[in-house]
Amino acid sequence: MNFLQKIKNSIYNPAFYANLKEQKLSFSFRYFFSLAGLLALIAAFVFGVEMSPLFSGENLKKLVDYYPKELNIEVKGGTISTNVSEPYIIKGPTGFSSREESRSENIIVIDTKNDFTVEAFRAHATEVLLGKNFVVVSKGRGQFEFSDLSGIPDFNLNQERLIGFASVIGEHHLALSLLLFVILFFSFFGLFTLKLFILLFLAVLILCVVKLKKVLLNYKQCYQIALHAVTIPLIFETFFIVSGVGALSLFIFILIALIVVSVNIKSSGVVLS
């Protein structure tokens, strides 16, 4: 039985579910891990294609060119200082904002001379406020995130140094893209395989479903069924993740799996023993 046929059977094939008694538990685990690997490969490819161009020399040069030539930021002993008159403002395009509801006028405001106050942050109308030992990032709707930078190591940041970084990254664009793909693959594979713990609970619910259908199954057999029944919710979750919607809620994930079980486990004397 080829893998695509297993996917099809796991979505809908009452006879396949009835005959799982003939298969070892390892058969279902191999299927689950193969499915998780395939979906992780698809998700990693989609995100990799979107993110890889960020490491290209052309895009990095555009980012570096946006950094002001005159600006040097120095961090020493956990304290930030600059060589420019402050508050120093880096403006964004008209109506710039990473969130539609924020509409901040500025991308970054640097003010290392004054302590942080909520009123000053709002008056700066910025996405990011960099202070003498802190950074504040706007989250929209009047919310913000404050981070203490007093423990960061000493360094200098200027356009010349950024050009050097961009040059090194640009030269290794292919290697970094491959590394990104590998990281994404294992991240998604780990996310999907963590569902194995959810299946411990799902198997209990399946046990209740099959009892209502008067089908005799034990917990191990219900867990084996769960390994196949999550095919549709895993596919849906992958689609929603790559489309930017996000992962399925736990309730929806389990509900879909239970529906799959309900339509595949017949009440006409199917017994896995």
mmCIF file of C-alpha atoms in Angstrom:
data_model
loop_
_atom_site.group_PDB
_atom_site.id
_atom_site.type_symbol
_atom_site.label_atom_id
_atom_site.label_comp_id
_atom_site.label_asym_id
_atom_site.label_seq_id
_atom_site.Cartn_x
_atom_site.Cartn_y
_atom_site.Cartn_z
ATOM 1 C CA MET A 1 0.000 0.000 0.000
ATOM 2 C CA ASN A 2 1.601 3.281 -1.079
ATOM 3 C CA PHE A 3 1.670 6.344 1.124
ATOM 4 C CA LEU A 4 -0.904 8.374 -0.823
ATOM 5 C CA GLN A 5 -3.310 5.448 -0.622
ATOM 6 C CA LYS A 6 -2.767 5.355 3.146
ATOM 7 C CA ILE A 7 -3.672 9.044 3.336
ATOM 8 C CA LYS A 8 -6.830 8.414 1.323
ATOM 9 C CA ASN A 9 -7.787 5.436 3.498
ATOM 10 C CA SER A 10 -7.134 7.401 6.678
ATOM 11 C CA ILE A 11 -9.524 10.101 5.516
ATOM 12 C CA TYR A 12 -12.321 7.712 4.619
ATOM 13 C CA ASN A 13 -12.300 3.935 4.382
ATOM 14 C CA PRO A 14 -14.328 2.023 6.995
ATOM 15 C CA ALA A 15 -12.796 -1.266 5.864
ATOM 16 C CA PHE A 16 -9.300 0.128 6.385
ATOM 17 C CA TYR A 17 -10.147 1.173 9.952
ATOM 18 C CA ALA A 18 -11.786 -2.188 10.624
ATOM 19 C CA ASN A 19 -8.670 -4.009 9.435
ATOM 20 C CA LEU A 20 -6.245 -2.025 11.577
ATOM 21 C CA LYS A 21 -6.364 -5.032 13.936
ATOM 22 C CA GLU A 22 -4.220 -6.825 11.386
ATOM 23 C CA GLN A 23 -1.529 -4.152 11.602
ATOM 24 C CA LYS A 24 1.017 -3.546 14.343
ATOM 25 C CA LEU A 25 0.987 -0.242 16.202
ATOM 26 C CA SER A 26 4.309 0.551 14.515
ATOM 27 C CA PHE A 27 2.474 0.567 11.165
ATOM 28 C CA SER A 28 0.346 3.498 12.319
ATOM 29 C CA PHE A 29 3.269 5.302 13.941
ATOM 30 C CA ARG A 30 5.244 5.098 10.689
ATOM 31 C CA TYR A 31 2.262 6.535 8.853
ATOM 32 C CA PHE A 32 1.857 9.388 11.333
ATOM 33 C CA PHE A 33 5.540 10.354 11.231
ATOM 34 C CA SER A 34 5.568 10.138 7.431
ATOM 35 C CA LEU A 35 2.526 12.412 7.252
ATOM 36 C CA ALA A 36 4.059 14.847 9.753
ATOM 37 C CA GLY A 37 7.279 14.873 7.714
ATOM 38 C CA LEU A 38 5.461 15.523 4.449
ATOM 39 C CA LEU A 39 3.391 18.366 5.904
ATOM 40 C CA ALA A 40 6.469 19.844 7.605
ATOM 41 C CA LEU A 41 8.284 19.711 4.252
ATOM 42 C CA ILE A 42 5.440 21.595 2.554
ATOM 43 C CA ALA A 43 5.214 24.233 5.297
ATOM 44 C CA ALA A 44 9.009 24.695 5.398
ATOM 45 C CA PHE A 45 9.133 25.091 1.617
ATOM 46 C CA VAL A 46 6.375 27.740 1.590
ATOM 47 C CA PHE A 47 7.887 29.775 4.421
ATOM 48 C CA GLY A 48 11.411 29.252 3.089
ATOM 49 C CA VAL A 49 10.462 30.642 -0.323
ATOM 50 C CA GLU A 50 8.928 33.686 1.389
ATOM 51 C CA MET A 51 11.791 34.311 3.814
ATOM 52 C CA SER A 52 14.865 33.354 1.786
ATOM 53 C CA PRO A 53 14.874 36.549 -0.343
ATOM 54 C CA LEU A 54 15.403 38.526 2.872
ATOM 55 C CA PHE A 55 18.996 37.233 2.890
ATOM 56 C CA SER A 56 19.724 38.304 -0.684
ATOM 57 C CA GLY A 57 22.413 40.912 -1.197
ATOM 58 C CA GLU A 58 19.974 43.265 -2.943
ATOM 59 C CA ASN A 59 17.414 43.285 -0.131
ATOM 60 C CA LEU A 60 20.067 43.572 2.560
ATOM 61 C CA LYS A 61 21.558 46.567 0.763
ATOM 62 C CA LYS A 62 18.150 48.264 0.757
ATOM 63 C CA LEU A 63 17.853 47.722 4.497
ATOM 64 C CA VAL A 64 21.355 48.999 5.163
ATOM 65 C CA ASP A 65 20.794 52.083 2.990
ATOM 66 C CA TYR A 66 17.805 52.922 5.169
ATOM 67 C CA TYR A 67 20.061 53.140 8.238
ATOM 68 C CA PRO A 68 21.187 56.789 8.650
ATOM 69 C CA LYS A 69 24.824 57.297 7.617
ATOM 70 C CA GLU A 70 25.502 59.730 10.443
ATOM 71 C CA LEU A 71 24.076 57.578 13.220
ATOM 72 C CA ASN A 72 26.395 55.625 15.519
ATOM 73 C CA ILE A 73 24.860 53.731 18.422
ATOM 74 C CA GLU A 74 27.226 52.667 21.190
ATOM 75 C CA VAL A 75 26.433 50.307 24.040
ATOM 76 C CA LYS A 76 28.887 50.354 26.926
ATOM 77 C CA GLY A 77 28.297 48.965 30.386
ATOM 78 C CA GLY A 78 24.614 48.467 29.645
ATOM 79 C CA THR A 79 24.125 52.117 28.733
ATOM 80 C CA ILE A 80 23.213 53.280 25.221
ATOM 81 C CA SER A 81 24.535 56.504 23.711
ATOM 82 C CA THR A 82 24.636 58.099 20.269
ATOM 83 C CA ASN A 83 26.624 60.697 18.369
ATOM 84 C CA VAL A 84 23.568 62.656 17.207
ATOM 85 C CA SER A 85 21.247 65.252 18.658
ATOM 86 C CA GLU A 86 18.341 63.636 20.513
ATOM 87 C CA PRO A 87 15.550 62.800 20.381
ATOM 88 C CA TYR A 88 16.656 61.350 17.046
ATOM 89 C CA ILE A 89 13.773 60.368 14.774
ATOM 90 C CA ILE A 90 13.724 57.844 11.940
ATOM 91 C CA LYS A 91 10.521 58.415 10.061
ATOM 92 C CA GLY A 92 8.603 55.850 8.091
ATOM 93 C CA PRO A 93 6.618 56.283 4.885
ATOM 94 C CA THR A 94 3.355 58.203 5.082
ATOM 95 C CA GLY A 95 0.928 56.308 7.265
ATOM 96 C CA PHE A 96 3.605 53.775 8.162
ATOM 97 C CA SER A 97 2.669 51.055 10.625
ATOM 98 C CA SER A 98 3.151 47.344 11.032
ATOM 99 C CA ARG A 99 -0.438 47.326 12.309
ATOM 100 C CA GLU A 100 -3.307 49.025 10.541
ATOM 101 C CA GLU A 101 -4.783 50.440 13.729
ATOM 102 C CA SER A 102 -1.548 52.073 14.941
ATOM 103 C CA ARG A 103 -0.622 54.485 12.142
ATOM 104 C CA SER A 104 2.601 55.586 13.866
ATOM 105 C CA GLU A 105 4.396 58.492 12.242
ATOM 106 C CA ASN A 106 7.874 57.212 13.080
ATOM 107 C CA ILE A 107 9.666 53.886 12.881
ATOM 108 C CA ILE A 108 12.222 54.565 15.622
ATOM 109 C CA VAL A 109 12.814 57.371 18.084
ATOM 110 C CA ILE A 110 16.088 57.389 20.039
ATOM 111 C CA ASP A 111 16.065 59.269 23.341
ATOM 112 C CA THR A 112 18.848 58.163 25.680
ATOM 113 C CA LYS A 113 18.768 61.338 27.760
ATOM 114 C CA ASN A 114 15.398 60.923 29.453
ATOM 115 C CA ASP A 115 13.745 58.240 31.546
ATOM 116 C CA PHE A 116 10.801 56.338 30.161
ATOM 117 C CA THR A 117 7.276 57.611 30.706
ATOM 118 C CA VAL A 118 4.090 56.439 29.056
ATOM 119 C CA GLU A 119 3.213 60.012 28.140
ATOM 120 C CA ALA A 120 6.563 60.589 26.413
ATOM 121 C CA PHE A 121 6.296 57.313 24.503
ATOM 122 C CA ARG A 122 2.857 58.227 23.195
ATOM 123 C CA ALA A 123 4.003 61.741 22.334
ATOM 124 C CA HIS A 124 6.809 60.350 20.180
ATOM 125 C CA ALA A 125 4.224 58.514 18.008
ATOM 126 C CA THR A 126 6.720 55.762 17.211
ATOM 127 C CA GLU A 127 6.791 52.038 16.685
ATOM 128 C CA VAL A 128 10.038 51.708 18.677
ATOM 129 C CA LEU A 129 11.526 53.918 21.381
ATOM 130 C CA LEU A 130 15.185 53.289 22.219
ATOM 131 C CA GLY A 131 16.269 54.693 25.574
ATOM 132 C CA LYS A 132 19.455 54.735 27.591
ATOM 133 C CA ASN A 133 19.031 51.141 28.781
ATOM 134 C CA PHE A 134 15.682 49.994 27.422
ATOM 135 C CA VAL A 135 13.610 49.548 24.291
ATOM 136 C CA VAL A 136 9.848 49.957 24.036
ATOM 137 C CA VAL A 137 7.888 48.435 21.153
ATOM 138 C CA SER A 138 4.348 49.481 20.307
ATOM 139 C CA LYS A 139 1.831 46.640 20.133
ATOM 140 C CA GLY A 140 -1.085 48.757 18.920
ATOM 141 C CA ARG A 141 -4.350 49.675 20.642
ATOM 142 C CA GLY A 142 -2.454 51.589 23.311
ATOM 143 C CA GLN A 143 -0.361 48.556 24.302
ATOM 144 C CA PHE A 144 3.435 48.351 24.358
ATOM 145 C CA GLU A 145 6.252 46.033 25.398
ATOM 146 C CA PHE A 146 9.101 47.277 27.606
ATOM 147 C CA SER A 147 12.450 45.429 27.538
ATOM 148 C CA ASP A 148 15.434 46.108 29.814
ATOM 149 C CA LEU A 149 18.700 46.271 27.829
ATOM 150 C CA SER A 150 21.071 46.952 30.732
ATOM 151 C CA GLY A 151 22.532 43.449 30.490
ATOM 152 C CA ILE A 152 23.437 43.425 26.802
ATOM 153 C CA PRO A 153 27.150 43.247 25.813
ATOM 154 C CA ASP A 154 29.106 46.252 24.572
ATOM 155 C CA PHE A 155 29.012 47.009 20.841
ATOM 156 C CA ASN A 156 28.903 49.779 18.223
ATOM 157 C CA LEU A 157 26.329 49.959 15.454
ATOM 158 C CA ASN A 158 26.695 52.129 12.376
ATOM 159 C CA GLN A 159 26.100 51.882 8.647
ATOM 160 C CA GLU A 160 29.667 50.831 7.855
ATOM 161 C CA ARG A 161 29.406 47.871 10.215
ATOM 162 C CA LEU A 162 26.000 46.935 8.829
ATOM 163 C CA ILE A 163 27.429 46.963 5.305
ATOM 164 C CA GLY A 164 30.035 44.461 6.473
ATOM 165 C CA PHE A 165 27.382 42.214 8.022
ATOM 166 C CA ALA A 166 25.219 42.457 4.905
ATOM 167 C CA SER A 167 28.165 41.554 2.688
ATOM 168 C CA VAL A 168 28.949 38.420 4.701
ATOM 169 C CA ILE A 169 25.306 37.331 4.776
ATOM 170 C CA GLY A 170 24.854 38.037 1.076
ATOM 171 C CA GLU A 171 27.896 35.915 0.201
ATOM 172 C CA HIS A 172 26.395 32.965 2.073
ATOM 173 C CA HIS A 173 22.828 33.460 0.864
ATOM 174 C CA LEU A 174 22.416 29.900 -0.438
ATOM 175 C CA ALA A 175 23.846 28.270 2.692
ATOM 176 C CA LEU A 176 21.685 30.448 4.949
ATOM 177 C CA SER A 177 18.605 29.666 2.878
ATOM 178 C CA LEU A 178 19.269 25.936 3.217
ATOM 179 C CA LEU A 179 19.864 26.341 6.950
ATOM 180 C CA LEU A 180 16.607 28.280 7.234
ATOM 181 C CA PHE A 181 14.767 25.485 5.423
ATOM 182 C CA VAL A 182 16.221 22.851 7.762
ATOM 183 C CA ILE A 183 15.282 24.890 10.839
ATOM 184 C CA LEU A 184 11.767 25.444 9.540
ATOM 185 C CA PHE A 185 11.350 21.760 8.678
ATOM 186 C CA PHE A 186 12.340 20.517 12.112
ATOM 187 C CA SER A 187 10.293 23.256 13.786
ATOM 188 C CA PHE A 188 7.127 22.219 11.950
ATOM 189 C CA PHE A 189 7.916 18.520 12.320
ATOM 190 C CA GLY A 190 8.277 19.032 16.054
ATOM 191 C CA LEU A 191 5.012 20.982 16.170
ATOM 192 C CA PHE A 192 3.128 18.206 14.389
ATOM 193 C CA THR A 193 4.671 15.336 16.363
ATOM 194 C CA LEU A 194 3.712 17.046 19.621
ATOM 195 C CA LYS A 195 0.162 16.093 18.633
ATOM 196 C CA LEU A 196 1.038 12.596 19.819
ATOM 197 C CA PHE A 197 0.383 13.808 23.354
ATOM 198 C CA ILE A 198 -3.015 15.177 22.321
ATOM 199 C CA LEU A 199 -3.801 11.746 20.896
ATOM 200 C CA LEU A 200 -3.541 10.289 24.389
ATOM 201 C CA PHE A 201 -6.670 12.274 25.262
ATOM 202 C CA LEU A 202 -8.234 11.812 21.835
ATOM 203 C CA ALA A 203 -8.008 8.037 22.261
ATOM 204 C CA VAL A 204 -10.159 8.294 25.394
ATOM 205 C CA LEU A 205 -12.811 10.190 23.453
ATOM 206 C CA ILE A 206 -12.637 7.654 20.637
ATOM 207 C CA LEU A 207 -13.196 4.924 23.215
ATOM 208 C CA CYS A 208 -16.413 6.673 24.200
ATOM 209 C CA VAL A 209 -17.501 7.040 20.563
ATOM 210 C CA VAL A 210 -16.995 3.371 19.723
ATOM 211 C CA LYS A 211 -18.818 2.292 22.866
ATOM 212 C CA LEU A 212 -21.827 4.293 21.705
ATOM 213 C CA LYS A 213 -21.553 2.436 18.411
ATOM 214 C CA LYS A 214 -21.312 -0.864 20.353
ATOM 215 C CA VAL A 215 -17.908 -1.659 18.867
ATOM 216 C CA LEU A 216 -15.495 -3.479 21.142
ATOM 217 C CA LEU A 217 -12.132 -1.722 21.232
ATOM 218 C CA ASN A 218 -9.422 -1.260 23.845
ATOM 219 C CA TYR A 219 -7.438 1.910 24.531
ATOM 220 C CA LYS A 220 -4.413 0.824 22.472
ATOM 221 C CA GLN A 221 -6.601 0.206 19.443
ATOM 222 C CA CYS A 222 -8.297 3.590 19.897
ATOM 223 C CA TYR A 223 -4.901 5.272 19.987
ATOM 224 C CA GLN A 224 -3.969 3.488 16.763
ATOM 225 C CA ILE A 225 -7.181 4.759 15.165
ATOM 226 C CA ALA A 226 -6.334 8.266 16.389
ATOM 227 C CA LEU A 227 -2.980 8.147 14.580
ATOM 228 C CA HIS A 228 -4.900 7.902 11.299
ATOM 229 C CA ALA A 229 -7.956 9.973 12.201
ATOM 230 C CA VAL A 230 -5.851 13.136 12.651
ATOM 231 C CA THR A 231 -4.945 13.152 8.952
ATOM 232 C CA ILE A 232 -7.581 15.729 7.993
ATOM 233 C CA PRO A 233 -7.015 18.061 10.983
ATOM 234 C CA LEU A 234 -3.239 17.956 10.374
ATOM 235 C CA ILE A 235 -3.726 18.821 6.705
ATOM 236 C CA PHE A 236 -6.135 21.633 7.620
ATOM 237 C CA GLU A 237 -3.725 22.963 10.235
ATOM 238 C CA THR A 238 -0.847 23.016 7.748
ATOM 239 C CA PHE A 239 -2.991 24.889 5.222
ATOM 240 C CA PHE A 240 -4.062 27.469 7.806
ATOM 241 C CA ILE A 241 -0.484 27.962 9.032
ATOM 242 C CA VAL A 242 0.996 28.562 5.577
ATOM 243 C CA SER A 243 -1.923 30.852 4.674
ATOM 244 C CA GLY A 244 -1.232 32.974 7.748
ATOM 245 C CA VAL A 245 -4.420 32.123 9.660
ATOM 246 C CA GLY A 246 -2.594 30.125 12.328
ATOM 247 C CA ALA A 247 -2.898 26.702 13.927
ATOM 248 C CA LEU A 248 -6.261 25.093 14.593
ATOM 249 C CA SER A 249 -7.654 25.415 18.075
ATOM 250 C CA LEU A 250 -7.405 22.254 20.155
ATOM 251 C CA PHE A 251 -11.205 21.955 20.226
ATOM 252 C CA ILE A 252 -11.546 22.125 16.422
ATOM 253 C CA PHE A 253 -8.610 19.745 15.923
ATOM 254 C CA ILE A 254 -10.164 17.102 18.168
ATOM 255 C CA LEU A 255 -13.678 17.670 16.829
ATOM 256 C CA ILE A 256 -12.592 17.029 13.223
ATOM 257 C CA ALA A 257 -10.743 13.879 14.267
ATOM 258 C CA LEU A 258 -13.823 12.598 16.113
ATOM 259 C CA ILE A 259 -15.983 13.220 13.049
ATOM 260 C CA VAL A 260 -13.528 11.169 10.971
ATOM 261 C CA VAL A 261 -13.728 8.360 13.520
ATOM 262 C CA SER A 262 -17.506 8.521 13.626
ATOM 263 C CA VAL A 263 -17.927 8.098 9.860
ATOM 264 C CA ASN A 264 -15.282 5.398 9.562
ATOM 265 C CA ILE A 265 -16.187 3.179 12.505
ATOM 266 C CA LYS A 266 -19.418 1.408 11.723
ATOM 267 C CA SER A 267 -21.753 0.046 14.367
ATOM 268 C CA SER A 268 -22.512 -3.122 12.443
ATOM 269 C CA GLY A 269 -20.382 -5.509 14.404
ATOM 270 C CA VAL A 270 -16.884 -4.185 13.624
ATOM 271 C CA VAL A 271 -14.671 -5.643 16.341
ATOM 272 C CA LEU A 272 -10.915 -5.122 16.701
ATOM 273 C CA SER A 273 -9.568 -7.673 19.128
#
